[in-house]
């Protein structure tokens, strides 16, 4: 009997591991500090497993890069699939109390990755392709806002898409920002995984995408300001962002050059230099996050200004594996936890969602292709640029989550925009390979997809 009681008590304790253990708050138990760590480690294990499995499946059977599989894994772990099939288990694994911890880890992961991307940016390519990059950027902003101006009046007549009482100008600006957005972190991953990081096309596309994203965030700041946040939000975001970017691009390389010289002199990066570099990264991410742009831009700008040569090789060797395998997947999962795919539940709403999708593809893919052609690029290169610029990914999910949280849009429009983000991201790589990559690899203009990327997906 004593052994039975002991076993029953052990089972009870084991079953209570994921319950809240803090003091009662409003007649319910709250989370104790240990509850957060217990959930955090279990969540990380599940996230890594899901991202590895879906990344491998996407590469093996669909020819998608690892990053697209990670995006799908994030949505699968959220309420759209796991929460739909096993709601109690999903709520137990990802309770709402732990989302803030996951959010902080997600921002660290994506910010650190964009810092690494910035260290590989070829400014010489940007200088040689500056005209094309500017034209693609402007087309990728202007045309989406024109399309948004055309479709928003109709969307405002459909109940539940936008918040009651929102002005047409605010609704149009928000839709324009959503359509103009390019998935900057996602685009960077695709460019790296397709072997484009050191190519003129990759640099041109990444630069144009960065500018389009920054413009979209500035427009969002204006919408939030006029929607009740106050004009200070827009002034701080736009003014602060421009000033910080100008400072980093003009003075950053000169101020950070001693770090590169110390690494070259020693032949490797010491832990002290790594610590200083990570401190600068955190401060840069803090500044851009605090002014209302996003932490990823702080990381990217600092990466652009970092010394090249051995310094870049060492920082990638020491930081990149942990960032890609452990930290970045948290970003995808956090966004997936806020995504519901069951809101578009009628034929009229599905038709509207497909219309928004078609308009978004026309506005981004078509406009960027046309701008690249006008800038003198050949048709194949222009099509490749358009295919990459059309990817929206989880930066889109971030901006529409803000719109939902701030009461600008309703859950139904949110779900339509999620659908648009997923479809445009999934189609980016196969479309790029179809119109540019496959032929470029055959002719030797572009090397094979790096084997390290393929191996990293397993």
Short mmCIF file of C-alpha atoms in Angstrom, two decimals:
data_model
loop_
_atom_site.label_atom_id
_atom_site.label_comp_id
_atom_site.label_asym_id
_atom_site.label_seq_id
_atom_site.Cartn_x
_atom_site.Cartn_y
_atom_site.Cartn_z
CA UNK A 1 0.00 0.00 0.00
CA UNK A 2 2.84 2.30 0.85
CA UNK A 3 4.49 1.65 -2.54
CA UNK A 4 1.19 2.32 -4.32
CA UNK A 5 0.76 5.62 -2.51
CA UNK A 6 4.32 6.55 -3.38
CA UNK A 7 3.78 5.79 -7.06
CA UNK A 8 0.47 7.65 -7.15
CA UNK A 9 2.08 10.67 -5.53
CA UNK A 10 4.96 10.54 -8.03
CA UNK A 11 2.47 10.45 -10.91
CA UNK A 12 0.57 13.38 -9.41
CA UNK A 13 3.76 15.43 -9.03
CA UNK A 14 4.86 14.59 -12.60
CA UNK A 15 1.46 15.63 -13.96
CA UNK A 16 1.70 18.90 -12.05
CA UNK A 17 5.08 19.90 -13.51
CA UNK A 18 3.61 22.27 -16.10
CA UNK A 19 1.07 23.82 -13.72
CA UNK A 20 1.48 27.23 -12.09
CA UNK A 21 3.20 27.15 -8.71
CA UNK A 22 3.14 30.81 -7.69
CA UNK A 23 0.89 32.43 -5.09
CA UNK A 24 -2.82 32.76 -5.75
CA UNK A 25 -3.77 35.92 -7.67
CA UNK A 26 -7.47 36.68 -8.07
CA UNK A 27 -8.37 33.14 -6.96
CA UNK A 28 -5.98 31.53 -9.47
CA UNK A 29 -2.38 30.41 -9.17
CA UNK A 30 0.22 32.57 -10.87
CA UNK A 31 3.52 31.50 -12.42
CA UNK A 32 6.54 31.17 -10.14
CA UNK A 33 10.03 31.88 -11.59
CA UNK A 34 10.75 28.16 -11.91
CA UNK A 35 7.57 27.68 -13.97
CA UNK A 36 8.95 29.98 -16.65
CA UNK A 37 12.22 28.07 -16.92
CA UNK A 38 10.46 24.68 -16.99
CA UNK A 39 8.25 25.78 -19.88
CA UNK A 40 11.07 27.60 -21.65
CA UNK A 41 13.35 24.58 -21.94
CA UNK A 42 10.54 22.28 -23.02
CA UNK A 43 9.35 24.83 -25.56
CA UNK A 44 12.86 25.17 -26.99
CA UNK A 45 13.18 21.42 -27.39
CA UNK A 46 9.84 21.18 -29.22
CA UNK A 47 10.61 24.25 -31.37
CA UNK A 48 14.03 22.94 -32.47
CA UNK A 49 12.58 19.51 -33.29
CA UNK A 50 9.68 20.97 -35.29
CA UNK A 51 11.91 23.38 -37.22
CA UNK A 52 14.42 20.66 -38.09
CA UNK A 53 11.70 18.22 -39.20
CA UNK A 54 9.69 20.72 -41.28
CA UNK A 55 12.84 22.25 -42.72
CA UNK A 56 14.03 18.82 -43.85
CA UNK A 57 10.62 17.92 -45.28
CA UNK A 58 10.43 21.21 -47.18
CA UNK A 59 13.88 20.74 -48.69
CA UNK A 60 13.47 17.05 -49.43
CA UNK A 61 10.06 17.07 -51.07
CA UNK A 62 9.29 20.69 -52.06
CA UNK A 63 12.70 22.19 -52.78
CA UNK A 64 12.10 24.92 -50.20
CA UNK A 65 14.93 26.44 -48.15
CA UNK A 66 15.23 25.59 -44.46
CA UNK A 67 13.82 28.97 -43.47
CA UNK A 68 10.44 28.31 -45.12
CA UNK A 69 10.12 25.04 -43.23
CA UNK A 70 10.84 26.92 -40.01
CA UNK A 71 8.11 29.44 -40.81
CA UNK A 72 5.60 26.65 -41.42
CA UNK A 73 6.70 24.92 -38.20
CA UNK A 74 5.97 28.09 -36.25
CA UNK A 75 2.43 28.23 -37.62
CA UNK A 76 1.92 24.50 -36.99
CA UNK A 77 2.87 24.88 -33.31
CA UNK A 78 0.34 27.69 -32.88
CA UNK A 79 -3.46 27.67 -32.68
CA UNK A 80 -3.81 27.07 -36.43
CA UNK A 81 -2.98 23.36 -36.24
CA UNK A 82 -1.65 22.07 -32.92
CA UNK A 83 -4.09 24.27 -31.01
CA UNK A 84 -6.91 23.19 -33.31
CA UNK A 85 -6.26 19.44 -32.98
CA UNK A 86 -4.98 19.34 -29.39
CA UNK A 87 -6.04 22.59 -27.71
CA UNK A 88 -5.40 21.48 -24.14
CA UNK A 89 -1.90 20.21 -24.92
CA UNK A 90 -1.04 23.33 -26.92
CA UNK A 91 -2.23 25.59 -24.09
CA UNK A 92 -0.22 23.53 -21.61
CA UNK A 93 2.94 23.71 -23.75
CA UNK A 94 2.63 27.41 -24.67
CA UNK A 95 0.63 29.13 -21.89
CA UNK A 96 0.05 32.81 -22.48
CA UNK A 97 2.08 33.70 -19.38
CA UNK A 98 5.28 32.50 -21.09
CA UNK A 99 4.85 34.34 -24.38
CA UNK A 100 6.79 37.39 -23.20
CA UNK A 101 9.83 35.22 -22.44
CA UNK A 102 9.59 33.64 -25.88
CA UNK A 103 9.21 37.09 -27.44
CA UNK A 104 12.49 38.32 -25.93
CA UNK A 105 14.31 35.24 -27.19
CA UNK A 106 12.71 35.70 -30.62
CA UNK A 107 13.93 39.28 -30.91
CA UNK A 108 17.43 38.27 -29.84
CA UNK A 109 17.49 35.54 -32.47
CA UNK A 110 16.27 37.53 -35.46
CA UNK A 111 18.28 40.62 -34.47
CA UNK A 112 21.47 38.60 -34.14
CA UNK A 113 20.89 36.92 -37.46
CA UNK A 114 20.40 40.25 -39.20
CA UNK A 115 23.61 41.48 -37.60
CA UNK A 116 25.39 38.52 -39.23
CA UNK A 117 23.72 39.29 -42.56
CA UNK A 118 24.93 42.88 -42.33
CA UNK A 119 28.53 41.71 -41.97
CA UNK A 120 28.29 39.98 -45.37
CA UNK A 121 26.76 42.92 -47.28
CA UNK A 122 28.94 43.87 -50.26
CA UNK A 123 28.90 47.67 -50.43
CA UNK A 124 30.86 47.59 -53.69
CA UNK A 125 27.97 45.72 -55.30
CA UNK A 126 25.54 48.27 -53.91
CA UNK A 127 27.57 51.13 -55.35
CA UNK A 128 27.66 49.48 -58.78
CA UNK A 129 23.94 48.68 -58.65
CA UNK A 130 22.78 51.80 -56.79
CA UNK A 131 20.53 53.01 -59.61
CA UNK A 132 18.77 49.66 -59.90
CA UNK A 133 18.40 49.30 -56.11
CA UNK A 134 16.85 52.76 -55.79
CA UNK A 135 14.44 52.15 -58.66
CA UNK A 136 13.36 48.76 -57.32
CA UNK A 137 12.91 50.21 -53.82
CA UNK A 138 10.76 53.10 -54.98
CA UNK A 139 8.61 50.90 -57.22
CA UNK A 140 8.21 48.42 -54.34
CA UNK A 141 6.80 51.23 -52.19
CA UNK A 142 4.83 53.46 -54.57
CA UNK A 143 2.88 50.78 -56.46
CA UNK A 144 1.73 48.90 -53.32
CA UNK A 145 0.34 52.15 -51.92
CA UNK A 146 -1.46 52.85 -55.19
CA UNK A 147 -2.96 49.33 -55.08
CA UNK A 148 -3.94 49.88 -51.44
CA UNK A 149 -5.65 53.15 -52.41
CA UNK A 150 -7.68 51.21 -54.98
CA UNK A 151 -8.79 48.24 -52.82
CA UNK A 152 -9.16 49.76 -49.34
CA UNK A 153 -12.50 51.56 -49.96
CA UNK A 154 -14.06 48.18 -50.82
CA UNK A 155 -12.45 46.44 -47.84
CA UNK A 156 -13.90 49.10 -45.55
CA UNK A 157 -17.41 48.09 -46.64
CA UNK A 158 -16.90 44.51 -45.40
CA UNK A 159 -17.82 44.27 -41.69
CA UNK A 160 -15.09 43.10 -39.35
CA UNK A 161 -12.06 43.67 -41.55
CA UNK A 162 -11.08 47.03 -40.10
CA UNK A 163 -11.80 48.55 -36.71
CA UNK A 164 -15.08 50.49 -36.53
CA UNK A 165 -14.55 54.20 -37.10
CA UNK A 166 -11.10 53.95 -38.67
CA UNK A 167 -10.52 56.62 -41.31
CA UNK A 168 -9.99 55.67 -44.94
CA UNK A 169 -6.57 57.34 -44.95
CA UNK A 170 -5.36 55.28 -41.96
CA UNK A 171 -6.76 52.07 -43.43
CA UNK A 172 -5.09 52.81 -46.77
CA UNK A 173 -1.73 53.58 -45.17
CA UNK A 174 -1.85 50.37 -43.15
CA UNK A 175 -2.74 48.22 -46.16
CA UNK A 176 -0.04 49.95 -48.21
CA UNK A 177 2.56 49.18 -45.55
CA UNK A 178 1.49 45.52 -45.46
CA UNK A 179 1.65 45.11 -49.24
CA UNK A 180 4.92 47.07 -49.60
CA UNK A 181 6.68 45.01 -46.95
CA UNK A 182 9.46 42.63 -47.99
CA UNK A 183 10.44 39.92 -45.52
CA UNK A 184 13.86 41.32 -44.71
CA UNK A 185 15.09 38.50 -42.37
CA UNK A 186 13.40 35.88 -44.55
CA UNK A 187 14.88 37.42 -47.70
CA UNK A 188 18.32 37.37 -46.13
CA UNK A 189 17.99 33.67 -45.26
CA UNK A 190 16.80 32.81 -48.78
CA UNK A 191 19.63 34.80 -50.37
CA UNK A 192 22.20 33.06 -48.18
CA UNK A 193 20.72 29.59 -48.72
CA UNK A 194 20.53 30.06 -52.50
CA UNK A 195 24.20 31.10 -52.70
CA UNK A 196 23.42 34.74 -53.58
CA UNK A 197 25.06 36.45 -50.60
CA UNK A 198 28.09 37.65 -52.56
CA UNK A 199 26.28 38.34 -55.84
CA UNK A 200 25.23 41.70 -57.23
CA UNK A 201 21.63 40.47 -57.53
CA UNK A 202 21.57 39.38 -53.88
CA UNK A 203 23.01 42.66 -52.62
CA UNK A 204 20.67 44.73 -54.80
CA UNK A 205 17.60 42.80 -53.63
CA UNK A 206 18.60 42.84 -49.96
CA UNK A 207 19.28 46.59 -50.05
CA UNK A 208 15.98 47.34 -51.77
CA UNK A 209 14.16 45.07 -49.33
CA UNK A 210 15.76 46.79 -46.33
CA UNK A 211 14.66 50.21 -47.58
CA UNK A 212 11.11 49.00 -48.28
CA UNK A 213 10.82 47.47 -44.81
CA UNK A 214 12.11 50.63 -43.15
CA UNK A 215 9.59 52.72 -45.12
CA UNK A 216 6.76 50.36 -44.14
CA UNK A 217 7.67 50.64 -40.46
CA UNK A 218 7.76 54.43 -40.72
CA UNK A 219 4.29 54.42 -42.32
CA UNK A 220 3.05 52.16 -39.52
CA UNK A 221 4.44 54.67 -37.01
CA UNK A 222 2.41 57.42 -38.71
CA UNK A 223 -0.74 55.26 -38.60
CA UNK A 224 -0.23 54.51 -34.89
CA UNK A 225 0.35 58.19 -34.20
CA UNK A 226 -2.83 59.33 -35.95
CA UNK A 227 -4.79 56.37 -34.54
CA UNK A 228 -4.18 57.45 -30.98
CA UNK A 229 -0.50 56.91 -30.23
CA UNK A 230 0.40 60.59 -30.63
CA UNK A 231 2.65 62.39 -33.13
CA UNK A 232 5.70 61.75 -30.97
CA UNK A 233 5.72 58.11 -32.11
CA UNK A 234 6.11 59.05 -35.77
CA UNK A 235 8.67 61.79 -35.07
CA UNK A 236 10.79 59.51 -32.90
CA UNK A 237 10.63 56.55 -35.30
CA UNK A 238 11.35 58.40 -38.52
CA UNK A 239 13.70 61.09 -37.21
CA UNK A 240 15.56 58.79 -34.85
CA UNK A 241 15.90 56.08 -37.46
CA UNK A 242 17.34 58.42 -40.09
CA UNK A 243 19.80 59.99 -37.66
CA UNK A 244 21.02 56.66 -36.31
CA UNK A 245 21.39 55.12 -39.77
CA UNK A 246 23.32 58.17 -40.98
CA UNK A 247 25.64 58.04 -37.94
CA UNK A 248 26.37 54.31 -38.36
CA UNK A 249 26.93 54.50 -42.11
CA UNK A 250 29.13 57.63 -41.95
CA UNK A 251 31.16 57.03 -38.78
CA UNK A 252 30.56 53.37 -37.85
CA UNK A 253 33.33 51.73 -39.85
CA UNK A 254 35.95 54.20 -38.65
CA UNK A 255 34.96 53.80 -34.99
CA UNK A 256 34.81 50.00 -35.15
CA UNK A 257 37.97 49.48 -37.23
CA UNK A 258 40.22 48.93 -34.12
CA UNK A 259 38.26 45.75 -33.36
CA UNK A 260 39.22 44.35 -36.75
CA UNK A 261 42.88 45.30 -36.30
CA UNK A 262 43.01 43.55 -32.91
CA UNK A 263 41.56 40.35 -34.38
CA UNK A 264 43.99 40.45 -37.32
CA UNK A 265 46.95 41.00 -34.98
CA UNK A 266 46.02 38.04 -32.78
CA UNK A 267 44.91 35.76 -35.60
CA UNK A 268 41.61 34.97 -33.89
CA UNK A 269 38.75 36.63 -32.01
CA UNK A 270 39.25 36.60 -28.25
CA UNK A 271 36.34 36.31 -25.84
CA UNK A 272 36.95 39.93 -24.86
CA UNK A 273 36.47 41.18 -28.43
CA UNK A 274 33.42 38.94 -28.81
CA UNK A 275 31.96 40.42 -25.61
CA UNK A 276 32.52 43.99 -26.84
CA UNK A 277 30.94 43.15 -30.20
CA UNK A 278 27.87 41.58 -28.58
CA UNK A 279 27.52 44.59 -26.29
CA UNK A 280 27.50 46.92 -29.31
CA UNK A 281 24.95 44.66 -31.00
CA UNK A 282 22.62 44.78 -27.99
CA UNK A 283 22.91 48.57 -27.74
CA UNK A 284 22.20 49.00 -31.46
CA UNK A 285 19.18 46.68 -31.32
CA UNK A 286 17.96 48.51 -28.21
CA UNK A 287 18.15 51.91 -29.88
CA UNK A 288 16.17 50.99 -33.00
CA UNK A 289 13.64 48.99 -30.96
CA UNK A 290 13.20 51.84 -28.49
CA UNK A 291 12.54 54.46 -31.18
CA UNK A 292 9.85 52.25 -32.74
CA UNK A 293 11.47 50.85 -35.90
CA UNK A 294 12.55 47.30 -34.96
CA UNK A 295 15.53 45.60 -33.35
CA UNK A 296 16.44 43.83 -36.62
CA UNK A 297 17.41 47.13 -38.25
CA UNK A 298 19.76 47.98 -35.40
CA UNK A 299 21.45 44.62 -35.77
CA UNK A 300 21.69 44.92 -39.55
CA UNK A 301 23.07 48.47 -39.54
CA UNK A 302 25.76 47.58 -37.02
CA UNK A 303 26.68 44.50 -39.06
CA UNK A 304 27.15 46.66 -42.17
CA UNK A 305 29.61 48.86 -40.27
CA UNK A 306 31.63 45.98 -38.77
CA UNK A 307 35.22 45.31 -39.97
CA UNK A 308 35.58 42.78 -42.79
CA UNK A 309 38.17 40.05 -43.31
CA UNK A 310 39.14 37.78 -40.40
CA UNK A 311 36.82 39.62 -38.01
CA UNK A 312 33.77 38.68 -40.10
CA UNK A 313 34.93 35.07 -40.48
CA UNK A 314 35.45 34.72 -36.74
CA UNK A 315 32.14 36.30 -35.71
CA UNK A 316 30.26 34.01 -38.10
CA UNK A 317 32.13 30.95 -36.84
CA UNK A 318 31.43 31.73 -33.20
CA UNK A 319 27.88 33.09 -33.36
CA UNK A 320 26.06 31.86 -36.47
CA UNK A 321 25.46 28.17 -35.56
CA UNK A 322 23.85 29.01 -32.22
CA UNK A 323 21.79 31.82 -33.73
CA UNK A 324 20.43 29.69 -36.57
CA UNK A 325 19.73 26.50 -34.66
CA UNK A 326 18.57 27.78 -31.26
CA UNK A 327 17.52 31.43 -31.38
CA UNK A 328 15.99 32.18 -34.79
CA UNK A 329 13.38 29.36 -34.54
CA UNK A 330 11.92 31.13 -31.50
CA UNK A 331 11.10 34.08 -33.76
CA UNK A 332 9.06 31.92 -36.11
CA UNK A 333 7.25 30.13 -33.30
CA UNK A 334 6.33 33.31 -31.44
CA UNK A 335 4.72 34.74 -34.56
CA UNK A 336 3.01 31.41 -35.25
CA UNK A 337 1.43 31.48 -31.80
CA UNK A 338 -0.41 34.67 -32.82
CA UNK A 339 -1.62 33.26 -36.14
CA UNK A 340 -5.04 31.71 -36.80
CA UNK A 341 -5.85 30.22 -40.18
CA UNK A 342 -9.49 29.33 -39.43
CA UNK A 343 -10.92 32.85 -39.62
CA UNK A 344 -11.55 32.90 -43.41
CA UNK A 345 -14.55 30.60 -43.18
CA UNK A 346 -16.89 31.55 -46.04
CA UNK A 347 -16.76 31.74 -49.85
CA UNK A 348 -17.04 35.58 -50.02
CA UNK A 349 -14.26 35.97 -47.47
CA UNK A 350 -12.11 33.44 -49.33
CA UNK A 351 -12.61 35.37 -52.57
CA UNK A 352 -11.60 38.59 -50.82
CA UNK A 353 -8.52 36.86 -49.42
CA UNK A 354 -7.56 35.63 -52.90
CA UNK A 355 -8.12 39.12 -54.29
CA UNK A 356 -5.82 40.63 -51.65
CA UNK A 357 -3.23 37.96 -52.48
CA UNK A 358 -3.40 38.65 -56.23
CA UNK A 359 -3.22 42.42 -55.72
CA UNK A 360 -0.21 42.03 -53.43
CA UNK A 361 1.68 39.86 -55.92
CA UNK A 362 0.93 42.28 -58.76
CA UNK A 363 1.99 45.27 -56.66
CA UNK A 364 5.31 43.81 -55.52
CA UNK A 365 6.48 41.23 -58.06
CA UNK A 366 5.19 43.17 -61.07
CA UNK A 367 6.39 46.58 -59.92
CA UNK A 368 9.89 45.43 -58.92
CA UNK A 369 10.29 43.50 -62.19
CA UNK A 370 9.29 46.56 -64.21
CA UNK A 371 11.58 48.87 -62.21
CA UNK A 372 14.56 46.55 -62.67
CA UNK A 373 13.94 46.40 -66.42
CA UNK A 374 13.73 50.21 -66.63
CA UNK A 375 17.01 50.41 -64.70
CA UNK A 376 18.74 48.36 -67.40
CA UNK A 377 18.65 44.83 -65.96
CA UNK A 378 18.00 41.96 -68.36
CA UNK A 379 14.60 40.25 -68.22
CA UNK A 380 15.83 37.15 -66.36
CA UNK A 381 17.56 39.19 -63.65
CA UNK A 382 14.53 41.46 -63.31
CA UNK A 383 12.23 38.45 -62.88
CA UNK A 384 14.58 37.04 -60.22
CA UNK A 385 14.52 40.35 -58.34
CA UNK A 386 10.73 40.48 -58.52
CA UNK A 387 10.42 36.90 -57.22
CA UNK A 388 12.64 37.61 -54.21
CA UNK A 389 11.11 41.01 -53.40
CA UNK A 390 7.63 39.44 -53.38
CA UNK A 391 8.47 37.37 -50.29
CA UNK A 392 6.92 38.82 -47.13
CA UNK A 393 7.42 36.17 -44.46
CA UNK A 394 7.19 36.81 -40.75
CA UNK A 395 8.00 40.51 -40.89
CA UNK A 396 4.51 40.71 -42.36
CA UNK A 397 3.20 38.71 -39.41
CA UNK A 398 4.89 41.13 -37.02
CA UNK A 399 3.34 44.23 -38.59
CA UNK A 400 -0.16 42.73 -38.81
CA UNK A 401 0.09 41.50 -35.23
CA UNK A 402 0.73 45.10 -34.22
CA UNK A 403 -2.29 46.17 -36.28
CA UNK A 404 -4.44 43.56 -34.54
CA UNK A 405 -3.18 44.41 -31.05
CA UNK A 406 -3.67 48.15 -31.60
CA UNK A 407 -7.21 47.64 -32.90
CA UNK A 408 -6.54 48.79 -36.49
CA UNK A 409 -7.69 45.54 -38.14
CA UNK A 410 -9.95 42.69 -37.12
CA UNK A 411 -9.13 38.95 -36.85
CA UNK A 412 -10.57 38.20 -40.30
CA UNK A 413 -8.36 40.65 -42.22
CA UNK A 414 -5.48 39.52 -40.04
CA UNK A 415 -6.00 35.94 -41.25
CA UNK A 416 -6.22 37.07 -44.89
CA UNK A 417 -2.90 38.87 -44.55
CA UNK A 418 -1.37 35.81 -42.89
CA UNK A 419 -2.43 33.77 -45.91
CA UNK A 420 -0.84 36.36 -48.20
CA UNK A 421 2.39 36.29 -46.18
CA UNK A 422 2.69 32.50 -46.29
CA UNK A 423 1.84 32.10 -49.99
CA UNK A 424 4.19 34.86 -51.19
CA UNK A 425 7.00 33.43 -49.07
CA UNK A 426 6.50 29.81 -50.13
CA UNK A 427 6.39 30.80 -53.81
CA UNK A 428 9.56 32.93 -53.65
CA UNK A 429 12.23 30.21 -53.92
CA UNK A 430 10.64 27.97 -56.60
CA UNK A 431 9.68 31.04 -58.64
CA UNK A 432 13.21 32.44 -58.35
CA UNK A 433 14.73 29.12 -59.43
CA UNK A 434 12.30 28.92 -62.35
CA UNK A 435 12.93 32.40 -63.74
CA UNK A 436 16.60 32.86 -62.85
CA UNK A 437 18.42 30.42 -60.58
CA UNK A 438 18.21 27.20 -62.60
CA UNK A 439 19.52 28.77 -65.83
CA UNK A 440 22.17 30.80 -63.98
CA UNK A 441 23.53 27.65 -62.32
CA UNK A 442 23.64 25.83 -65.67
CA UNK A 443 25.62 28.62 -67.30
CA UNK A 444 27.96 29.07 -64.34
CA UNK A 445 26.77 32.61 -63.52
CA UNK A 446 25.65 31.30 -60.14
CA UNK A 447 27.20 28.48 -58.14
CA UNK A 448 25.36 25.47 -56.78
CA UNK A 449 23.26 25.87 -53.64
CA UNK A 450 25.84 25.75 -50.82
CA UNK A 451 26.16 22.22 -49.43
CA UNK A 452 26.43 23.53 -45.87
CA UNK A 453 22.93 24.93 -46.15
CA UNK A 454 21.52 21.68 -47.37
CA UNK A 455 23.31 19.76 -44.66
CA UNK A 456 22.14 22.19 -42.04
CA UNK A 457 18.55 21.34 -42.77
CA UNK A 458 18.86 17.76 -41.57
#
